[in-house]
Coordinates of C-alpha atoms and ligand atoms in Angstrom, one line a residue:
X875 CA 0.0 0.0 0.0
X876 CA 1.4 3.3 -0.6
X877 CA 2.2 5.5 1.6
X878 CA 2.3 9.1 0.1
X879 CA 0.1 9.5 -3.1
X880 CA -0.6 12.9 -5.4
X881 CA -3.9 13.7 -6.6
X882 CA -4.1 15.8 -9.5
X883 CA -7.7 17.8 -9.6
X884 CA -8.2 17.0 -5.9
X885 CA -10.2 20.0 -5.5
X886 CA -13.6 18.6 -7.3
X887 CA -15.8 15.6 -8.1
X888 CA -13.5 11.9 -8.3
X889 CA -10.4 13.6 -7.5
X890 CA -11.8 14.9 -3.7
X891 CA -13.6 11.2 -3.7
X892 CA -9.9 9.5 -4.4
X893 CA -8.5 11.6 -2.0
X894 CA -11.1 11.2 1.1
X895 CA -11.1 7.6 0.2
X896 CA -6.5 7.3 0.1
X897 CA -6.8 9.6 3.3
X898 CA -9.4 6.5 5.3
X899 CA -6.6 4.2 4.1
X900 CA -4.0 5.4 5.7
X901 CA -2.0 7.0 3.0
X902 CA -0.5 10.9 3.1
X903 CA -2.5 12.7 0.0
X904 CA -0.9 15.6 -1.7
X905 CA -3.6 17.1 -2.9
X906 CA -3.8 18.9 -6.2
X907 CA -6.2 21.0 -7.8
X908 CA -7.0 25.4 -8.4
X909 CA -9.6 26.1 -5.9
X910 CA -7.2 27.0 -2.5
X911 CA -10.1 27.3 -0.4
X912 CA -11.4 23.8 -1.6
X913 CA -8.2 22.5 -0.7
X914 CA -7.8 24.1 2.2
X915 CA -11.1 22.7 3.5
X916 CA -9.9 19.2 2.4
X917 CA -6.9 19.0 3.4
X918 CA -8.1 20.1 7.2
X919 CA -10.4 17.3 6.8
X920 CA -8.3 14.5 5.3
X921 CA -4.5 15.8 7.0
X922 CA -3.5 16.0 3.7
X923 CA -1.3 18.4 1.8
X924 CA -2.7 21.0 -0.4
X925 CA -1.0 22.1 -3.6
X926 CA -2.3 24.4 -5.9
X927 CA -1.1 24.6 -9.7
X928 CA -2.8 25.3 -13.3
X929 CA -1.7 22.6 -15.2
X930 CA -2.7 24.7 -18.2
X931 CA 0.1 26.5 -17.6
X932 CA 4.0 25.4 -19.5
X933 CA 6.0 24.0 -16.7
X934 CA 3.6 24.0 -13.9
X935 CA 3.0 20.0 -13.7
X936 CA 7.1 19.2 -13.6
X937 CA 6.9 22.1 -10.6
X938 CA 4.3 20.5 -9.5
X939 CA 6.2 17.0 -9.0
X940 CA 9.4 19.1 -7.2
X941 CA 7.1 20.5 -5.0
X942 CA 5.6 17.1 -3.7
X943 CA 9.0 15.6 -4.0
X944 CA 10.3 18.2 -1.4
X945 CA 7.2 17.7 0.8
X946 CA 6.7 13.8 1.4
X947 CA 10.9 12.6 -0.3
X948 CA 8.5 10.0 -2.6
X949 CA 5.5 9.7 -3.9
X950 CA 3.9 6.2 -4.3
X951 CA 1.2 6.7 -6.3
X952 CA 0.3 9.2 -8.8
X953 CA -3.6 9.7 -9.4
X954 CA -3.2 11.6 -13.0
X955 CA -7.0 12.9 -12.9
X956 CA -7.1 16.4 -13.5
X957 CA -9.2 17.9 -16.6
X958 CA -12.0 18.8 -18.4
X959 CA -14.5 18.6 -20.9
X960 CA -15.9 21.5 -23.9
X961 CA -19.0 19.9 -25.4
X962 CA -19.9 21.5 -29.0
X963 CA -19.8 21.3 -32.6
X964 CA -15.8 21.7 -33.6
X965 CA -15.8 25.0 -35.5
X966 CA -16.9 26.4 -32.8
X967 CA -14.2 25.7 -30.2
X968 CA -11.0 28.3 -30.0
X969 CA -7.8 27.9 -31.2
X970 CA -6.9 28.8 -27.2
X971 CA -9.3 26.5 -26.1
X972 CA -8.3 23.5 -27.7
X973 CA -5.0 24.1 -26.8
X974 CA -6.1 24.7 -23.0
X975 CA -7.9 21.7 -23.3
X976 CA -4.9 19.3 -24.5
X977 CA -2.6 21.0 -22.0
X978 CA -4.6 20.1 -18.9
X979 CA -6.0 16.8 -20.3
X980 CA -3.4 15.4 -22.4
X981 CA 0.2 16.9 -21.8
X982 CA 0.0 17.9 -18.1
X983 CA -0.2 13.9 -16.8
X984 CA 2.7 13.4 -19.6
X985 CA 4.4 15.6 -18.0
X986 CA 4.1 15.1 -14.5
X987 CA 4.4 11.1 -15.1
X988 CA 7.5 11.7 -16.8
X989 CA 8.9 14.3 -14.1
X990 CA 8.0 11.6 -11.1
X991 CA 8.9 8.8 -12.8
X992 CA 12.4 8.5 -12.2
X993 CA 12.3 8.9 -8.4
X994 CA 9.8 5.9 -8.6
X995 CA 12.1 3.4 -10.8
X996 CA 15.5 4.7 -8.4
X997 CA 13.4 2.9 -5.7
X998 CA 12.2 0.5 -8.2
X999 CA 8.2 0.8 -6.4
X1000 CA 5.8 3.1 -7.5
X1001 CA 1.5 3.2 -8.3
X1002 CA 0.7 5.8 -11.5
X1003 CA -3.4 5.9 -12.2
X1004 CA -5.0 7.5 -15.0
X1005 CA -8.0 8.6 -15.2
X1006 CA -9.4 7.9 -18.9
X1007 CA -13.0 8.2 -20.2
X1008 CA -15.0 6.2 -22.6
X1009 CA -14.6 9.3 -24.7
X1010 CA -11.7 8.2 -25.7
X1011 CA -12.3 4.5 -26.4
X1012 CA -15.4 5.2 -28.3
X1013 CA -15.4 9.0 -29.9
X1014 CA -18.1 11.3 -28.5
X1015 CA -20.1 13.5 -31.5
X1016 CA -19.4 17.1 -29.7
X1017 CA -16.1 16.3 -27.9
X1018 CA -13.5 15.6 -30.3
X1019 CA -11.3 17.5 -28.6
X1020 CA -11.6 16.5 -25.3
X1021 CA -12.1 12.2 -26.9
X1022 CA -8.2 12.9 -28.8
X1023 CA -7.0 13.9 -25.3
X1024 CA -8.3 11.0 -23.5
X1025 CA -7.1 8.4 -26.2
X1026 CA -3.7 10.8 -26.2
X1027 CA -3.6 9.5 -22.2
X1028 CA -5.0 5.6 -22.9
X1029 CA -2.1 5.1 -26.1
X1030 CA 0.4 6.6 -23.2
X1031 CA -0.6 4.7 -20.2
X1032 CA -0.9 1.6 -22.1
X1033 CA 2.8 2.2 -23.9
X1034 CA 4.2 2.7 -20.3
X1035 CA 2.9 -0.4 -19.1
X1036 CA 5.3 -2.3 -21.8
X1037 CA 7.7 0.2 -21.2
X1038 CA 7.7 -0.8 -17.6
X1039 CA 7.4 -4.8 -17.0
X1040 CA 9.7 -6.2 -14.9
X1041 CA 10.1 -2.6 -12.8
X1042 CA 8.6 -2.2 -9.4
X1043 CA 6.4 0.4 -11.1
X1044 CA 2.8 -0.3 -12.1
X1045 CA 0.3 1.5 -14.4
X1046 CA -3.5 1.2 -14.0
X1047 CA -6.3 2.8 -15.8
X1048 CA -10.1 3.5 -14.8
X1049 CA -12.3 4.6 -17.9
X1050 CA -15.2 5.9 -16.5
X1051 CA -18.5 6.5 -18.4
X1052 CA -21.0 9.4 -16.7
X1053 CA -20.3 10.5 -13.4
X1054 CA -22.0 12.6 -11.1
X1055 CA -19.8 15.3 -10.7
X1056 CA -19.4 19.5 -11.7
X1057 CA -17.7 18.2 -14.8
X1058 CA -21.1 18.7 -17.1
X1059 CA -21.9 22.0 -15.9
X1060 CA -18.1 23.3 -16.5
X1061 CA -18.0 21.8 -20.2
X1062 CA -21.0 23.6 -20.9
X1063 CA -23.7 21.3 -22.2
X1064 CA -25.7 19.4 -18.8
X1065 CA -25.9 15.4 -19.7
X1066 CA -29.5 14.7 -20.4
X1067 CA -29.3 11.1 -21.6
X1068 CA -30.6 8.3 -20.1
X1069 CA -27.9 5.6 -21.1
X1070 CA -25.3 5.2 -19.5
X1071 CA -26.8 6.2 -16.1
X1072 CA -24.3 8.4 -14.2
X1073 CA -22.7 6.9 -11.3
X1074 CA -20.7 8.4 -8.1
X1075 CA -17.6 9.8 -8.1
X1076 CA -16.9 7.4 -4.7
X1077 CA -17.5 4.6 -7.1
X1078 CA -15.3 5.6 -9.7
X1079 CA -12.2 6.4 -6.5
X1080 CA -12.9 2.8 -5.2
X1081 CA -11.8 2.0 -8.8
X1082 CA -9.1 4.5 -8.6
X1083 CA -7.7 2.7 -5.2
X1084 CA -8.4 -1.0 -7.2
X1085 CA -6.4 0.0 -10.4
X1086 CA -3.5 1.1 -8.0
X1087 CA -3.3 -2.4 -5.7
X1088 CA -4.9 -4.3 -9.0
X1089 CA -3.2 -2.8 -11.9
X1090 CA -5.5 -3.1 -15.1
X1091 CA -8.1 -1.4 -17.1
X1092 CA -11.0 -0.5 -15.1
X1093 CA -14.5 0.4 -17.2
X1094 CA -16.9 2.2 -14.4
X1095 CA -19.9 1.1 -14.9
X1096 CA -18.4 -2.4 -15.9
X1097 CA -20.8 -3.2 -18.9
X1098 CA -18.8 -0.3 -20.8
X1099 CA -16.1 -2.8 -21.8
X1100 CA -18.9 -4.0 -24.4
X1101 CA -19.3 -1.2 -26.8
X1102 CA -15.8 -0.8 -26.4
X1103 CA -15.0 -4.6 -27.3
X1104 CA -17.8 -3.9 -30.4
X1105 CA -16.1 -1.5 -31.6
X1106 CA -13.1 -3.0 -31.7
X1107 CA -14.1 -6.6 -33.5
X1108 CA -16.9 -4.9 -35.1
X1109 CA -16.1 -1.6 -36.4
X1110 CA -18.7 -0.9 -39.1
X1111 CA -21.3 -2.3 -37.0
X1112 CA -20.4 -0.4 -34.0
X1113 CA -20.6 2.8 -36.1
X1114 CA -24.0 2.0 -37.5
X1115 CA -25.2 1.5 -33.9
X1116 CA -23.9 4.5 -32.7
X1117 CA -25.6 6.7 -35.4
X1118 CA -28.4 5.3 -34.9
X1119 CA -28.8 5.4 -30.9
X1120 CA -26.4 8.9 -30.9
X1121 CA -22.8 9.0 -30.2
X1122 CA -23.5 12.3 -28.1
X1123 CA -23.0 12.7 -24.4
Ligands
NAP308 N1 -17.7 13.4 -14.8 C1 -17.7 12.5 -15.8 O1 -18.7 12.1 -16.3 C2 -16.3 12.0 -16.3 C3 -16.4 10.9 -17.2 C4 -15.2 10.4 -17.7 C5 -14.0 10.9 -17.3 N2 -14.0 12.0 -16.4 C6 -12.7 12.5 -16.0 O2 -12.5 12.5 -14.6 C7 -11.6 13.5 -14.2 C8 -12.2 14.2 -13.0 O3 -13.3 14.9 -13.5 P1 -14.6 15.2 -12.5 O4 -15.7 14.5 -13.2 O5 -14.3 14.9 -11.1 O6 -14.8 16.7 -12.8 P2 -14.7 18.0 -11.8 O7 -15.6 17.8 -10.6 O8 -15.0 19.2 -12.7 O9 -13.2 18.0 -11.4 C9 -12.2 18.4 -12.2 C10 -10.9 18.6 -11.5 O10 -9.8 19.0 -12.4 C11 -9.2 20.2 -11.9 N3 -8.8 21.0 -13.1 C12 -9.5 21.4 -14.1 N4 -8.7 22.3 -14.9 C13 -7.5 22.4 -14.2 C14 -6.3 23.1 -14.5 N5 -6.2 24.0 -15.5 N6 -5.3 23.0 -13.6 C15 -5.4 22.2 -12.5 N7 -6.5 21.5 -12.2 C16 -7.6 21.6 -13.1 C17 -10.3 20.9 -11.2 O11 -9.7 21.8 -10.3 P3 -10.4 23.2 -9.8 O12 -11.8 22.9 -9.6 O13 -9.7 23.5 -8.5 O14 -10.2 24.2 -10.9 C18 -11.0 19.8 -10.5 O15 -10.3 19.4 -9.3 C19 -11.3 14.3 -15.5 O16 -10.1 14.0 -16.0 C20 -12.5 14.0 -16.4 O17 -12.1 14.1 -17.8 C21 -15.1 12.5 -15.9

C-alpha cells in the first residue's frame, strides 16, 4: 500500500472522492487541484497536503512534482485525474481553447508522469493511475477534442505499461462512463441522456484505489467494456449502432 500518493484535480468531483477515500486508508495525499479554499477545506479534513497549480500552464505540472518531492521525499502513487471537458460542434471551439484543453488533459499527466517517474524506478516501487474516459475509447459526437486527449492518455498509459514490465512500477487505468460530478456543468452542455446512467464519483475512486493495488483497465460502470469490445471486433457495426442510438454525451 502506498504510503504518500498525489492527486491531481483534488479539488472537485473523483479527484476529492480519491482523496477522502487514500486519506481512510491510511495513505499521506498531496492534494492537487486550483480552488485554495477547496483544498484548504480538504486538506483540514483528510491531513493532507494541499498544492495548488494550473496545469494549463507550461511547466507547472514538472513544478508540481518538485514540490511534492520536497514535501513527502517520494511519492507512491500518482492519481493523474485532473481535466476537463468542452461539449460542442468543432468550428466552434477556440484555437486557445483546444489548446487549453490538450494541455490540462493530455500533456500535463505526460508531463508530470514523466517528471515523477524517475524517483519511482530509483526505488524501483511506485502506483501511476489514470484517469481515462470512454470518450476516448469510443469517440463522442461534440467532444473531439476532449475524446483525442483521452485516447492521447490511454495510447500513453498503455505504452508505459510495456515500457515498464519487470520494474517495481505499475500502471492502471479507470475509464469511467457518466459520473455525477461539476464536470457537465463546466464543459458547458448538462448530460440529459438516459444511457449510461451516471454513477458516483466514490464509485469511480474505489476504482481508482483497485487499479492502484490491482493494476488493469477498469471500465466504471463495468458493462462499458462491451461497446468498447464492439467497436473493436466490429467496427462498421459499432458505427452504424452508434448513429443510430447517438454517439453524443
Ligand atoms: N464526470 C464525468 O462524467 C467523467 C467521465 C469520464 C472521465 N472523467 C474525467 O474524470 C476526471 C475528473 O473529473 P470530474 O468528473 O471529477 O470533474 P470536476 O468535478 O469538474 O473536477 C475536475 C478537477 O480537475 C481540476 N482542473 C481542471 N482544470 C484544471 C487546471 N487547468 N489546472 C489544474 N486543475 C484543473 C479541477 O480543479 P479546480 O476545480 O480547482 O479548478 C477539479 O479538481 C477528469 O479527467 C475527467 O475528464 C469525468
Amino acid at each position: 500500500m502506498a504510503r504518500t500518493a498525489l492527486v491531481t484535480g483534488a479539488s472537485s468531483g473523483i479527484g476529492a472522492a480519491t482523496a477522502r477515500q487514500l486519506a481512510r486508508s491510511g495513505v499521506h495525499v498531496l492534494l492537487h487541484g486550483r480552488n485554495e479554499d477547496r483544498l484548504a477545506a480538504l486538506a483540514k479534513e483528510t491531513g493532507g497536503t494541499a498544492l495548488a497549480a494550473d496545469l494549463a500552464n507550461p511547466g507547472a505540472a514538472a513544478e508540481l512534482a518538485e514540490r511534492a518531492l520536497a514535501i513527502t521525499g517520494s511519492v507512491d502513487l500518482l492519481v493523474n485525474n485532473a481535466g476537463l471537458g468542452w461539449a460542442g460542434p468543432l468550428p466552434e471551439l477556440s484555437a486557445e481553447r483546444l489548446r487549453h484543453l490538450v494541455a490540462v488533459n493530455l500533456t500535463a499527466p505526460l508531463d508530470l508522469t514523466r517528471a515523477l517517474l524517475p524517483a519511482m524506478l530509483e526505488r524501483d516501487r511506485g502506483q501511476i493511475v489514470f484517469v481515462s474516459s470512454i470518450a476516448g475509447r469510443t469517440g463522442v459526437a461534440g467532444e473531439a477534442v476532449y475524446a483525442a486527449a483521452k485516447s492521447g492518455v490511454d495510447a500513453f498509459a498503455d505504452s508505459l505499461r510495456f515500457e515498464l514490465h519487470g520494474t517495481g512500477v505499475t500502471v492502471g487505468i479507470v475509464v469511467p462512463g457518466v459520473v455525477r460530478t461539476e464536470f457537465f456543468e463546466r464543459r458547458g452542455r448538462p448530460y440529459t441522456r438516459g444511457t449510461p446512467r451516471p454513477v458516483s464519483a466514490e464509485r469511480v475512486a474505489a476504482a481508482v484505489l483497485r487499479a492502484a493495488a490491482h493494476p488493469g483497465d477498469y471500465y466504471v460502470p463495468r458493462w462499458l467494456r462491451v461497446p468498447v469490445a464492439l467497436r473493436g471486433a466490429a467496427p462498421g457495426l459499432y458505427r452504424a449502432l452508434a448513429a443510430r442510438f447517438g454517439a453524443e454525451s
